[in-house]
Coordinates of C-alpha atoms and ligand atoms in Angstrom, one line a residue:
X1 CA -20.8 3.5 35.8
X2 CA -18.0 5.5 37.4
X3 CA -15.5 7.1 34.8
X4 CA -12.8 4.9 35.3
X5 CA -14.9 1.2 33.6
X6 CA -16.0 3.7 31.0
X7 CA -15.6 1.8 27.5
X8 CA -12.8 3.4 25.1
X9 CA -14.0 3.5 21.8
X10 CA -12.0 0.8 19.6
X11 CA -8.7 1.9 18.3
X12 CA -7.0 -0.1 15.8
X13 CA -3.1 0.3 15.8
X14 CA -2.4 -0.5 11.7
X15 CA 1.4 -1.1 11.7
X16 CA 2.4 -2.2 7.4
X17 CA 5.7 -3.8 6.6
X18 CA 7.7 -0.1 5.3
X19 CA 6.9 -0.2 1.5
X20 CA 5.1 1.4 -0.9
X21 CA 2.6 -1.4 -2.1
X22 CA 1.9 -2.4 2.1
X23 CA 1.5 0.9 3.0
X24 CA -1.0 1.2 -0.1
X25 CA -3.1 -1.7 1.1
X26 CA -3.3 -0.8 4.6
X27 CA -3.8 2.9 4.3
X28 CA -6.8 1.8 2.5
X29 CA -7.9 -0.8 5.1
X30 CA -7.4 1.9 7.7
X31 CA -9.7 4.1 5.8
X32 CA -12.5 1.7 5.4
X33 CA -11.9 0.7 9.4
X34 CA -12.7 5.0 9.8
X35 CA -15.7 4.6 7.9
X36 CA -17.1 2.2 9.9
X37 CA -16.4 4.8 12.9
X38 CA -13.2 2.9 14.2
X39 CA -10.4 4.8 15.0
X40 CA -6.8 4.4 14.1
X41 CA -3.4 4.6 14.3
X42 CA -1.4 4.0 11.4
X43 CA 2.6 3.4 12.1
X44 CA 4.7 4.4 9.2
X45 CA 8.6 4.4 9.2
X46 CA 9.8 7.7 9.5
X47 CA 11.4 7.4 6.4
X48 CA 8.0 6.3 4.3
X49 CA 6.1 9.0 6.1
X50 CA 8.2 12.1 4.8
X51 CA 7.9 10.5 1.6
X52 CA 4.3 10.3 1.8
X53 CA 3.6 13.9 3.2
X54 CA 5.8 15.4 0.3
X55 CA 4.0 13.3 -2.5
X56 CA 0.7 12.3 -1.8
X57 CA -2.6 14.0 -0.5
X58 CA -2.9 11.1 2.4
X59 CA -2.4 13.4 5.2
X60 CA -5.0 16.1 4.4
X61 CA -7.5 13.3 3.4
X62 CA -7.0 10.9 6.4
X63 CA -7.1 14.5 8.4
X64 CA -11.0 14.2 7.6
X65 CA -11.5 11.1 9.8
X66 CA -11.4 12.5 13.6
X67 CA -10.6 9.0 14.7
X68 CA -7.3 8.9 12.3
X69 CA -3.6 9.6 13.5
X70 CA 0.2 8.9 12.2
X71 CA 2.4 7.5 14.7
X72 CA 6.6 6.8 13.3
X73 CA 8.9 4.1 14.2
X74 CA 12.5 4.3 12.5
X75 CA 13.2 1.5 9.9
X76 CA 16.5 1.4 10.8
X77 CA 18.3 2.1 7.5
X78 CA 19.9 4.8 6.7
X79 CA 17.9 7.9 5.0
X80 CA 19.7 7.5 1.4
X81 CA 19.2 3.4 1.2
X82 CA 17.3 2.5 -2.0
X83 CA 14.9 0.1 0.0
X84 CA 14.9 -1.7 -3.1
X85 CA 14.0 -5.6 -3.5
X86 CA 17.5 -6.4 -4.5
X87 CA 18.4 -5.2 -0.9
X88 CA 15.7 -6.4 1.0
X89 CA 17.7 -8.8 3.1
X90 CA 18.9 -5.8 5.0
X91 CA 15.4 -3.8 5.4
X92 CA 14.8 -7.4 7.2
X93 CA 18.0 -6.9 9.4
X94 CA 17.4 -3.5 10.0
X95 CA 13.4 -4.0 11.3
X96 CA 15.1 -6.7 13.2
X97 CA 17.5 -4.9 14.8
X98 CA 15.8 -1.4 15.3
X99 CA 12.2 -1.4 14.3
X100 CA 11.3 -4.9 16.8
X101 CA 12.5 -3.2 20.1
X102 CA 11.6 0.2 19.6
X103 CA 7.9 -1.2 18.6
X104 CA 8.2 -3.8 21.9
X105 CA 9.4 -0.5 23.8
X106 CA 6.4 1.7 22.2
X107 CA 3.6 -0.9 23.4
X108 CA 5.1 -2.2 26.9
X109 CA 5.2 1.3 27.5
X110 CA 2.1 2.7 26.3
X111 CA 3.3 5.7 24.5
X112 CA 1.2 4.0 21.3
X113 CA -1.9 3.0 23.4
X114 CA -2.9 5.1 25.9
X115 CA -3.2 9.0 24.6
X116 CA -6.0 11.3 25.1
X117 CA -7.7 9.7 21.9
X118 CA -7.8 6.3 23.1
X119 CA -5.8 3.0 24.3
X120 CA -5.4 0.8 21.1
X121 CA -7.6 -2.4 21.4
X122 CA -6.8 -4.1 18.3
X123 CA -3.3 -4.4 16.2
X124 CA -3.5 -5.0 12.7
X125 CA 0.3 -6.1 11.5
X126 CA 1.4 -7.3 8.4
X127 CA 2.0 -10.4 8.5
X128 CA 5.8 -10.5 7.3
X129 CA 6.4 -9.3 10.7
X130 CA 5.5 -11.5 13.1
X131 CA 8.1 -9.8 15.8
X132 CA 4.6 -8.2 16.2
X133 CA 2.8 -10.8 17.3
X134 CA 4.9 -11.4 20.0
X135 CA 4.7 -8.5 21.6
X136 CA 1.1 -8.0 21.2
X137 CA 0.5 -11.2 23.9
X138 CA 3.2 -9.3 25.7
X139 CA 0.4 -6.6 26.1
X140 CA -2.0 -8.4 25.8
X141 CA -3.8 -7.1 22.8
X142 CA -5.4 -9.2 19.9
X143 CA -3.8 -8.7 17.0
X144 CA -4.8 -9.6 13.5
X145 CA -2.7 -10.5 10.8
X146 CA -3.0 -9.0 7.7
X147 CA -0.9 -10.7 4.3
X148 CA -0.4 -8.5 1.5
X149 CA -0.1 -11.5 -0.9
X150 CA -2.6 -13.7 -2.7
X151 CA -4.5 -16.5 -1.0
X152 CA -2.9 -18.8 -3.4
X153 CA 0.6 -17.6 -2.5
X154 CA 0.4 -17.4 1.0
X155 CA -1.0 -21.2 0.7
X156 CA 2.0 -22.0 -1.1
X157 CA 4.2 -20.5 1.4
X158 CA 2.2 -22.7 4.0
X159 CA 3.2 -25.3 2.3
X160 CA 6.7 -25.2 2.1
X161 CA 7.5 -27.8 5.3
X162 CA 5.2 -30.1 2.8
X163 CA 7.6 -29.5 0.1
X164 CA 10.9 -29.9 1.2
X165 CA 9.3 -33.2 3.2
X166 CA 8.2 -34.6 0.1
X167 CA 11.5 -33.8 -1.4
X168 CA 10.4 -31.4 -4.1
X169 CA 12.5 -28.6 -2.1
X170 CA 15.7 -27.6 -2.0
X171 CA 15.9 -27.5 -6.2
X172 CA 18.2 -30.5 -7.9
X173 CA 21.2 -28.9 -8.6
X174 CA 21.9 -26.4 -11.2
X175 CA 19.9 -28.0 -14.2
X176 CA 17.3 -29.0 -12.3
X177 CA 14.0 -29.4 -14.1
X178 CA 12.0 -26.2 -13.3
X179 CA 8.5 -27.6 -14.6
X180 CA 8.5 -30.4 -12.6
X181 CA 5.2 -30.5 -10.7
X182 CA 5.2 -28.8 -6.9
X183 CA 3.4 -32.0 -6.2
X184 CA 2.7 -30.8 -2.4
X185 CA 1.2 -27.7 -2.9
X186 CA -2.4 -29.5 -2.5
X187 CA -5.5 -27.7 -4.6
X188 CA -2.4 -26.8 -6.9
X189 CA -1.4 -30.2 -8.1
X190 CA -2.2 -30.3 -11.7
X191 CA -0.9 -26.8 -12.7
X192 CA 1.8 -25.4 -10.3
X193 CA 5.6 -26.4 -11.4
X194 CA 8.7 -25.9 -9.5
X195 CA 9.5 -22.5 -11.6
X196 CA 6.0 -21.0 -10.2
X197 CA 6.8 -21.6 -6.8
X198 CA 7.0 -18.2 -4.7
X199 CA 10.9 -17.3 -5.8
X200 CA 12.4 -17.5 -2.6
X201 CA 11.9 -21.9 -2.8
X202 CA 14.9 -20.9 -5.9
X203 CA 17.3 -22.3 -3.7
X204 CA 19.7 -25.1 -3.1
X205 CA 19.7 -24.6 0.2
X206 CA 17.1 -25.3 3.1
X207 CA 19.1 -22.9 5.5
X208 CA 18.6 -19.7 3.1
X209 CA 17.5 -16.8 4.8
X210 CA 14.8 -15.8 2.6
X211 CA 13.2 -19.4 2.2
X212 CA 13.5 -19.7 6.1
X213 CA 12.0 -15.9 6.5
X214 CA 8.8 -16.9 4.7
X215 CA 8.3 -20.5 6.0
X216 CA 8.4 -18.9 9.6
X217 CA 6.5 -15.8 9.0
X218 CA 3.8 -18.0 7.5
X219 CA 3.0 -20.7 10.6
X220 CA 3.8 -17.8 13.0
X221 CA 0.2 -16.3 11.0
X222 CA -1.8 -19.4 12.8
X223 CA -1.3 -17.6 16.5
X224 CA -3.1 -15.1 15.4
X225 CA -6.9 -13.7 16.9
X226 CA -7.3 -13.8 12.7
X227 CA -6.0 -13.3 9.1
X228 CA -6.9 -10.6 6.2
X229 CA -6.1 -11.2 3.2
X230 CA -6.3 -8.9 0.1
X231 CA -8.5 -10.8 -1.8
X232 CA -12.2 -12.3 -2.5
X233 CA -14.2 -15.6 -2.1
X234 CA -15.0 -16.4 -5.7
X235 CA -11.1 -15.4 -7.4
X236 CA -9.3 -18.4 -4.7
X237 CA -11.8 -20.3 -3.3
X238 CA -9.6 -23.7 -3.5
X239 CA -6.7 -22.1 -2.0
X240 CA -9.1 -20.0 0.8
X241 CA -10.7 -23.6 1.5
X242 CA -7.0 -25.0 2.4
X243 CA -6.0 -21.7 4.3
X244 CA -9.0 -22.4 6.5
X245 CA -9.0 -25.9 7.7
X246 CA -5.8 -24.2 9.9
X247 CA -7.0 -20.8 10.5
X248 CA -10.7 -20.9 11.5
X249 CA -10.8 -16.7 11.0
X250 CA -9.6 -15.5 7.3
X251 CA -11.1 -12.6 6.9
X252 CA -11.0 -11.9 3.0
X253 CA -12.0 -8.1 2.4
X254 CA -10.5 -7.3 -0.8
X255 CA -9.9 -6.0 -3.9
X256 CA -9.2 -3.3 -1.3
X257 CA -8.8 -0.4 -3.7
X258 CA -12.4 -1.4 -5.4
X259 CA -14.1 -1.6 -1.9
X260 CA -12.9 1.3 -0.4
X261 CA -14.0 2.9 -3.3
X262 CA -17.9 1.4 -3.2
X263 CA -18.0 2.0 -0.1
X264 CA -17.4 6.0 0.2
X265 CA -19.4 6.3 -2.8
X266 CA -22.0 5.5 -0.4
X267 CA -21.1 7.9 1.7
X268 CA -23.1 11.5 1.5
X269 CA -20.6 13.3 -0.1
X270 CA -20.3 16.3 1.5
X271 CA -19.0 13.9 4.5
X272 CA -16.0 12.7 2.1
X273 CA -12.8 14.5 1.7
X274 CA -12.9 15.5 -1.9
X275 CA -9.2 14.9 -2.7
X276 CA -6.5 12.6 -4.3
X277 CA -6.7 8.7 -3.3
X278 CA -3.1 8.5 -3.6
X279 CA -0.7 7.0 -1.0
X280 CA 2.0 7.5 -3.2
X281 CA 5.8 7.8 -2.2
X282 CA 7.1 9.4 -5.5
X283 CA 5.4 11.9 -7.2
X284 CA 2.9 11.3 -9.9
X285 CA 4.1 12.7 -13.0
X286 CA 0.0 13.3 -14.5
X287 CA 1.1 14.3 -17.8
X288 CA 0.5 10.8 -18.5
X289 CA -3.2 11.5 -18.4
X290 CA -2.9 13.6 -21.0
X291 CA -0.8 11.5 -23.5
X292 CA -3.5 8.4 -22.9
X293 CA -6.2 10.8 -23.9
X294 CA -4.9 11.7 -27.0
X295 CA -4.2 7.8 -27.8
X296 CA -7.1 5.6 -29.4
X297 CA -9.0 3.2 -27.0
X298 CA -7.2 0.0 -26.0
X299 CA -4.4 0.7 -28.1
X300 CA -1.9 1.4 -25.2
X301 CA 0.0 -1.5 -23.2
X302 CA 1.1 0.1 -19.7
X303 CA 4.8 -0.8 -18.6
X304 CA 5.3 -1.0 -14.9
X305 CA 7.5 -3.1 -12.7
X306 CA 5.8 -2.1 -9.4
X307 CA 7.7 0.1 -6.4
X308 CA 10.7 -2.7 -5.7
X309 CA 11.7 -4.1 -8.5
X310 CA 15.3 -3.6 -10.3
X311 CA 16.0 -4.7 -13.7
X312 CA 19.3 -4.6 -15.7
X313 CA 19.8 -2.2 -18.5
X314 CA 20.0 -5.8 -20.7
X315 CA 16.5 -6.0 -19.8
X316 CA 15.6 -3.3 -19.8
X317 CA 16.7 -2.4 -23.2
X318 CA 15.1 -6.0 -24.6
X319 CA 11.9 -4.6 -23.2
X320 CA 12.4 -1.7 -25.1
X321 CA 13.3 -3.4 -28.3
X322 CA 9.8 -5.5 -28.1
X323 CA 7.9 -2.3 -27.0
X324 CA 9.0 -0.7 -30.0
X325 CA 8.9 -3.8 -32.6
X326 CA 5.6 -4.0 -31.4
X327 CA 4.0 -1.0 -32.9
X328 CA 1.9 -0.5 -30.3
X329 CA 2.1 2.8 -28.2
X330 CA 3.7 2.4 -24.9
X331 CA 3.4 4.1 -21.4
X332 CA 6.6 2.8 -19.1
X333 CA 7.2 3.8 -15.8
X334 CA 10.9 3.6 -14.8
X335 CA 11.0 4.4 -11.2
X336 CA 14.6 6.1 -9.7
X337 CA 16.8 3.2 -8.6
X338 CA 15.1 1.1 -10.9
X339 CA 17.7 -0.2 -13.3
X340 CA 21.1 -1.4 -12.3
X341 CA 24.0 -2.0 -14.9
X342 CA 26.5 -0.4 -17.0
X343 CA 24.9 -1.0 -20.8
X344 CA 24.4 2.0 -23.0
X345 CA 20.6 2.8 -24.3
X346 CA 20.5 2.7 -28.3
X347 CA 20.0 6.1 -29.7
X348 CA 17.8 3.9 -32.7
X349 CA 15.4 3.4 -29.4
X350 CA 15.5 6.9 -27.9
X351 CA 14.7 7.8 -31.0
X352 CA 12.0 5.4 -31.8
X353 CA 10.5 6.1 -28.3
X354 CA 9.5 9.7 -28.9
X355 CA 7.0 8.3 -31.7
X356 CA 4.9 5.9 -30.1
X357 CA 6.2 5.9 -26.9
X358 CA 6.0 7.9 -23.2
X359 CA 8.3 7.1 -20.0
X360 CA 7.7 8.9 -16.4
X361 CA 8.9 8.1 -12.9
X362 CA 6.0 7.2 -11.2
X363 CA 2.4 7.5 -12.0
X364 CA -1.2 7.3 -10.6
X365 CA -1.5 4.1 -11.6
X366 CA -5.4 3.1 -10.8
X367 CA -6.0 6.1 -12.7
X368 CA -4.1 4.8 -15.3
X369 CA -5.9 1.3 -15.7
X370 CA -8.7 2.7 -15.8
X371 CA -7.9 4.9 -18.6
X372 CA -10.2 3.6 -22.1
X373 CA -6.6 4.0 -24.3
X374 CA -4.6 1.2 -22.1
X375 CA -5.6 -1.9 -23.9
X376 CA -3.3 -4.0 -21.4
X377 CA -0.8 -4.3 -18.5
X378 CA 2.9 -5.6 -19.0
X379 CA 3.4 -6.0 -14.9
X380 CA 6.1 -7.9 -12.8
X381 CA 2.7 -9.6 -11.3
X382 CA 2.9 -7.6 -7.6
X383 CA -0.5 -8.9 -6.1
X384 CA -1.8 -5.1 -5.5
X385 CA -1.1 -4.6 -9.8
X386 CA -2.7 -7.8 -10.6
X387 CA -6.2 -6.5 -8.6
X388 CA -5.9 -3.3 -9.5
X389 CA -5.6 -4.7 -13.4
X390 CA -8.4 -7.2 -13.0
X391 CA -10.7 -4.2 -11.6
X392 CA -10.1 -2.2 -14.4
X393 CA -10.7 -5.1 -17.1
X394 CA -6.9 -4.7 -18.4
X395 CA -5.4 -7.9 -19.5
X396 CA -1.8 -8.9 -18.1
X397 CA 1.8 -9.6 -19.7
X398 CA 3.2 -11.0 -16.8
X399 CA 6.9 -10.9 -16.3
X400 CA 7.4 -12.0 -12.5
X401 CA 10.8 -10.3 -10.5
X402 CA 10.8 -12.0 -7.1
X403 CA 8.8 -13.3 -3.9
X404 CA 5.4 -13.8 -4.6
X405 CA 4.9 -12.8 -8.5
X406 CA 6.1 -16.1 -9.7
X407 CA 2.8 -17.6 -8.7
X408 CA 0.5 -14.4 -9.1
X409 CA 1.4 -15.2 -12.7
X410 CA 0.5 -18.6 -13.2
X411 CA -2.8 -17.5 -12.1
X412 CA -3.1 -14.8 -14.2
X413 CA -1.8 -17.1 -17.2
X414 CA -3.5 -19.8 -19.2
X415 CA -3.3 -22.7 -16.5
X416 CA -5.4 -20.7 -14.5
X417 CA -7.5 -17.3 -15.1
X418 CA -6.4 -17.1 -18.6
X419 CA -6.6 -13.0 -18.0
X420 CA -3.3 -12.8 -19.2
X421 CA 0.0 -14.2 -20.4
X422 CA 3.1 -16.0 -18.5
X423 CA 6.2 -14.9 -19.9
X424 CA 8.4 -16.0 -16.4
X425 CA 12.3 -17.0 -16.4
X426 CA 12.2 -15.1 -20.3
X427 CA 13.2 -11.8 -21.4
X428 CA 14.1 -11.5 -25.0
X429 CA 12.7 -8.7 -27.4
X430 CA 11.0 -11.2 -29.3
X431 CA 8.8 -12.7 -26.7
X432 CA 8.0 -9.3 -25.7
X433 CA 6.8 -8.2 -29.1
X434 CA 4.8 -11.5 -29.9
X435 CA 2.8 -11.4 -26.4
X436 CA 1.8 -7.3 -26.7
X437 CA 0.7 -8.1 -30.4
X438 CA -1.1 -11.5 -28.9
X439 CA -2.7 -9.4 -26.0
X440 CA -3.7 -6.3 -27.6
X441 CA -4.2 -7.6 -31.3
X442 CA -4.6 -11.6 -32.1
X443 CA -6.2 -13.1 -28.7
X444 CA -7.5 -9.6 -27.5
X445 CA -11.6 -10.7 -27.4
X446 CA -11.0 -13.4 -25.5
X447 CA -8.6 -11.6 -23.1
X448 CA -10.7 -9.3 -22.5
X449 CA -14.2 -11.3 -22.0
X450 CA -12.2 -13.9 -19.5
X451 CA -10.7 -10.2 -17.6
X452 CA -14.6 -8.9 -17.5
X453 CA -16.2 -11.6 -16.0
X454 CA -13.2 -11.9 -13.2
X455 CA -13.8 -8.1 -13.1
X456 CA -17.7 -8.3 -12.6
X457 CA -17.5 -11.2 -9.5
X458 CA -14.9 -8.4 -7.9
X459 CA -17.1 -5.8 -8.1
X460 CA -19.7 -7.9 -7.1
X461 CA -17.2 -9.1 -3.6
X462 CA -17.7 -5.5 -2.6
X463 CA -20.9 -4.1 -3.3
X464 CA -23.6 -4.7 -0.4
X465 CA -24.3 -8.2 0.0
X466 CA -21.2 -9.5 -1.2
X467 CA -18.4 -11.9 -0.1
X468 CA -15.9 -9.0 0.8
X469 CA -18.5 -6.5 2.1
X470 CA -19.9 -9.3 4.5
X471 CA -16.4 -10.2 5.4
X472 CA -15.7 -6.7 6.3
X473 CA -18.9 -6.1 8.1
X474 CA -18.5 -9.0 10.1
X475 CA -14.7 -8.0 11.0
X476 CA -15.7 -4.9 12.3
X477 CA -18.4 -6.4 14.6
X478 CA -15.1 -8.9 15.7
X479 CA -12.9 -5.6 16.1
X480 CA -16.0 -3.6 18.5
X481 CA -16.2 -6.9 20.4
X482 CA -12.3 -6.1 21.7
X483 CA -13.1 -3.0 23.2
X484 CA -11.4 -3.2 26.4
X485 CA -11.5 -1.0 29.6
X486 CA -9.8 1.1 31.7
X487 CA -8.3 -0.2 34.5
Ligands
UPG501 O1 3.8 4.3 -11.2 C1 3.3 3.6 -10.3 C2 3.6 2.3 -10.1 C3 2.9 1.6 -9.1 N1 2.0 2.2 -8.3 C4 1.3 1.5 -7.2 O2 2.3 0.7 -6.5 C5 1.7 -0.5 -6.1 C6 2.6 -1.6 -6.4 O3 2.2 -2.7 -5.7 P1 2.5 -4.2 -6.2 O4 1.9 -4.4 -7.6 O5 1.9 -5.1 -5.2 O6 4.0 -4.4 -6.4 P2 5.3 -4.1 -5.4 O7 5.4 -2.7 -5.2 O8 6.4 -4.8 -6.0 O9 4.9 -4.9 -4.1 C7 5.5 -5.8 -3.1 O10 4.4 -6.1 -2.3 C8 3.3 -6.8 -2.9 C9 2.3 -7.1 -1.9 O11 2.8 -7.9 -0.9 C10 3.8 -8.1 -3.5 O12 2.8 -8.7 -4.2 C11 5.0 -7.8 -4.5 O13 5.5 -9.0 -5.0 C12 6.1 -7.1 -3.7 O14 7.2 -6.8 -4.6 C13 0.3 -0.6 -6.7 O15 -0.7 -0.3 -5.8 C14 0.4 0.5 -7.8 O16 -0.9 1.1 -8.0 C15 1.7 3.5 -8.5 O17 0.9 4.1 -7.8 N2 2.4 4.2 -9.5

């Protein structure tokens, strides 16, 4: 065989939509892809990527994989914008406007695929941008689309032509009834209501940006070579069933954080970079650690709103009035740019805070759940919490912000899972106090036997044999087959 049909081994280009949770997922998958011996190029915006190097140990651990490289693409947004999810509109604008040509310009002109460590044969994209698929059959590279959401959401977003068709979208004016039945949403019929819709159906509208945003992004998935999806067999199979009478390739590998963990711990150790898993963009503040380990077991609910969302200091300070009413000791991450609004904190709270209660910026937060002394979760239902919550047997409080938490929790609530409590569309001190007594205290056996058994089938998904592991295994095999050769 003369040098220049030589095979290149398969290079996977891994290109995440720029935020925390994404790049999470997909730092992961791109770890367990180097595992299996694929190599990989992971695209980060510049501006995640000097967050990343300054807070988390990804660089020096990913260094371990010979295979592994960074590549950075500009977001588009200025350096000081909060990328928060109240201003996510213009991240969208922004990848539209800067990231889409620059990546087109990167591929067309193979400064991303041809280096001395090999062309890229494979992309994996998230699936929110779908820009990417485009240019992929420009270049003619399969690409695989990878949703950071539930199977059940993104059914739901599948499902939106179905809704507005069968008139159950755009909402009914301004006192519309919110638990009507989303009738359309098939497999979902009996327990899904308007309010537990993804949030960007909320509208009156048909021609809102965000609504139209998710509908496209969502059929665009179906041109695809195939899907991922962070998830496994046994939590979704009705939804997964749906999903694959129009995508013939799903390729459900998930709870990523627990397989990537089973599978290095298979690995002989000395060949494992002994370091920190985190992909974080803040810094961990790990005095936490120390604060759960001098609390008793289970007593602790854990307070986190994930890496986008932005409350109000009026709800944030009935959150605060519940934590403390509750008796219960408290752990609340409050992330910078986090609250918005003018409303001065209580002193009574402060005050009441330093007795039962401790507040940080950002945290490890696997570490966290796995901790014996947090009893439960109070989330805003991100799909990366929710897994990482089920995996460590933590029972939820679910109070959903935006895009796809609105269903996560219905899930996690008692129409579905029953792992957890739906407090959606309220925030009053009162609810918040009743539900962390009811979750920690009054229901806590049966929260926590329904959480363990969900916990045991994901553990099961990714331990040798399983749905996730075989999934994965046979996704490699899919991603070797695309080796493609010099020409
Ligand atoms: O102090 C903290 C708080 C959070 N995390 C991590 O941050 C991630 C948060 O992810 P997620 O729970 O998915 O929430 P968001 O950051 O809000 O994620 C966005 O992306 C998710 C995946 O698409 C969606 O499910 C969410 O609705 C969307 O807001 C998780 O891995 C957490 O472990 C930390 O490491 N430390």
């Amino acid at each position: 065989m003369d040098q220049k049909s030589q095979p290149h081994p398969p290079r996977v280009l891994i290109f995440p939509f720029p935020v925390q949770s994404h790049v999470n997922s997909m730092l992961k998958l791109a770890e367990l892809l180097c595992l299996a011996g694929i190599h990989v190029t992971f695209l980060n915006s510049d501006h995640n990527h000097r967050l990343l190097l300054r807070h988390s140990g990804a660089h020096a651990r990913l260094a371990h994989y010979p295979g592994f490289q960074f590549a950075t693409i500009p977001d588009g947004l200025p350096a000081d914008h909060p990328r928060t999810g109240d201003r996510i509109k213009e991240l969208f604008d922004a990848l539209s406007a800067v990231m889409r040509p620059r990546f087109r310009e990167m591929m067309v002109s193979s400064r991303l695929g041809s280096d001395t460590k090999g062309a890229v044969t494979c992309i994996i994209a998230d699936g929110i941008m779908c820009f990417t698929i485009d240019v992929a059959e420009e270049v003619g590279i399969p690409i695989i689309s990878f949703r950071t959401v539930s199977a059940s959401c993104f059914w739901a977003f599948f499902c939106i032509p179905k809704l507005i068709e069968a008139g159950e979208l755009p909402l009914r004016g301004d006192d519309d009834d919110m638990d009507r039945p989303a009738s359309a949403v098939s497999g979902m019929e009996s327990f899904l209501r308007i309010r537990d819709l993804p949030a960007f159906c909320r509208v009156h509208d048909l021609t809102d940006p965000g609504l139209q945003l998710v509908t496209t992004e969502t059929q665009l998935t179906t041109r695809a070579h195939a899907l991922i999806l962070n998830t496994f067999d046994e939590l979704e199979e009705s939804a997964l069933t749906h999903i694959r009478t129009h995508i013939s390739k799903v390729y459900t590998i998930g709870p990523l954080h627990a397989h990537l963990a089973t599978r290095q711990s298979a690995e002989p150790a000395s060949s494992l970079p002994d370091m920190t898993r985190s992909n974080s963009l803040w810094e961990e503040d790990r005095s936490c650690m120390a604060w759960l380990d001098s609390q008793p077991i289970k007593s602790v609910i854990y307070v986190s709103f994930g890496s986008i969302t932005v409350v109000t200091t009026d709800q944030m300070i009935e959150f605060w009035y519940g934590l403390v009413n509750s008796g219960k000791p408290f752990l609340w991450v409050i992330r910078p740019n986090s609250v918005a609004g003018e409303r001065q904190i209580p002193t009574e709270l402060s005050e009441a805070t330093k007795k039962r209660g401790y507040m940080v910026g950002w945290v490890p937060q696997e570490e966290v759940l796995a901790h014996p002394s947090v009893g439960g979760f109070l989330t805003h239902s991100g799909w990366n919490s929710t897994l990482e919550s089920i995996v460590s047997e933590k029972p939820m409080i679910c109070w959903p912000y935006f895009a796809d938490q609105q269903v996560n929790s219905r899930f996690v609530g008692e129409a579905v899972w029953r792992i957890g409590l739906d407090m959606k569309d309220t925030c009053d001190r009162l609810t918040v106090e009743k539900m962390v007594r009811d979750l920690l205290e009054v229901r806590r056996d049966e929260f926590l036997r329904s959480v363990h058994r969900m916990a045991e089938l994901a553990k099961k998904s990714v331990r040798e044999g399983g749905s996730s592991y075989r999934n994965l295994d046979r996704m490699i095999e899919d991603i070797k087959s695309m080796i493609c050769h010099v020409h």
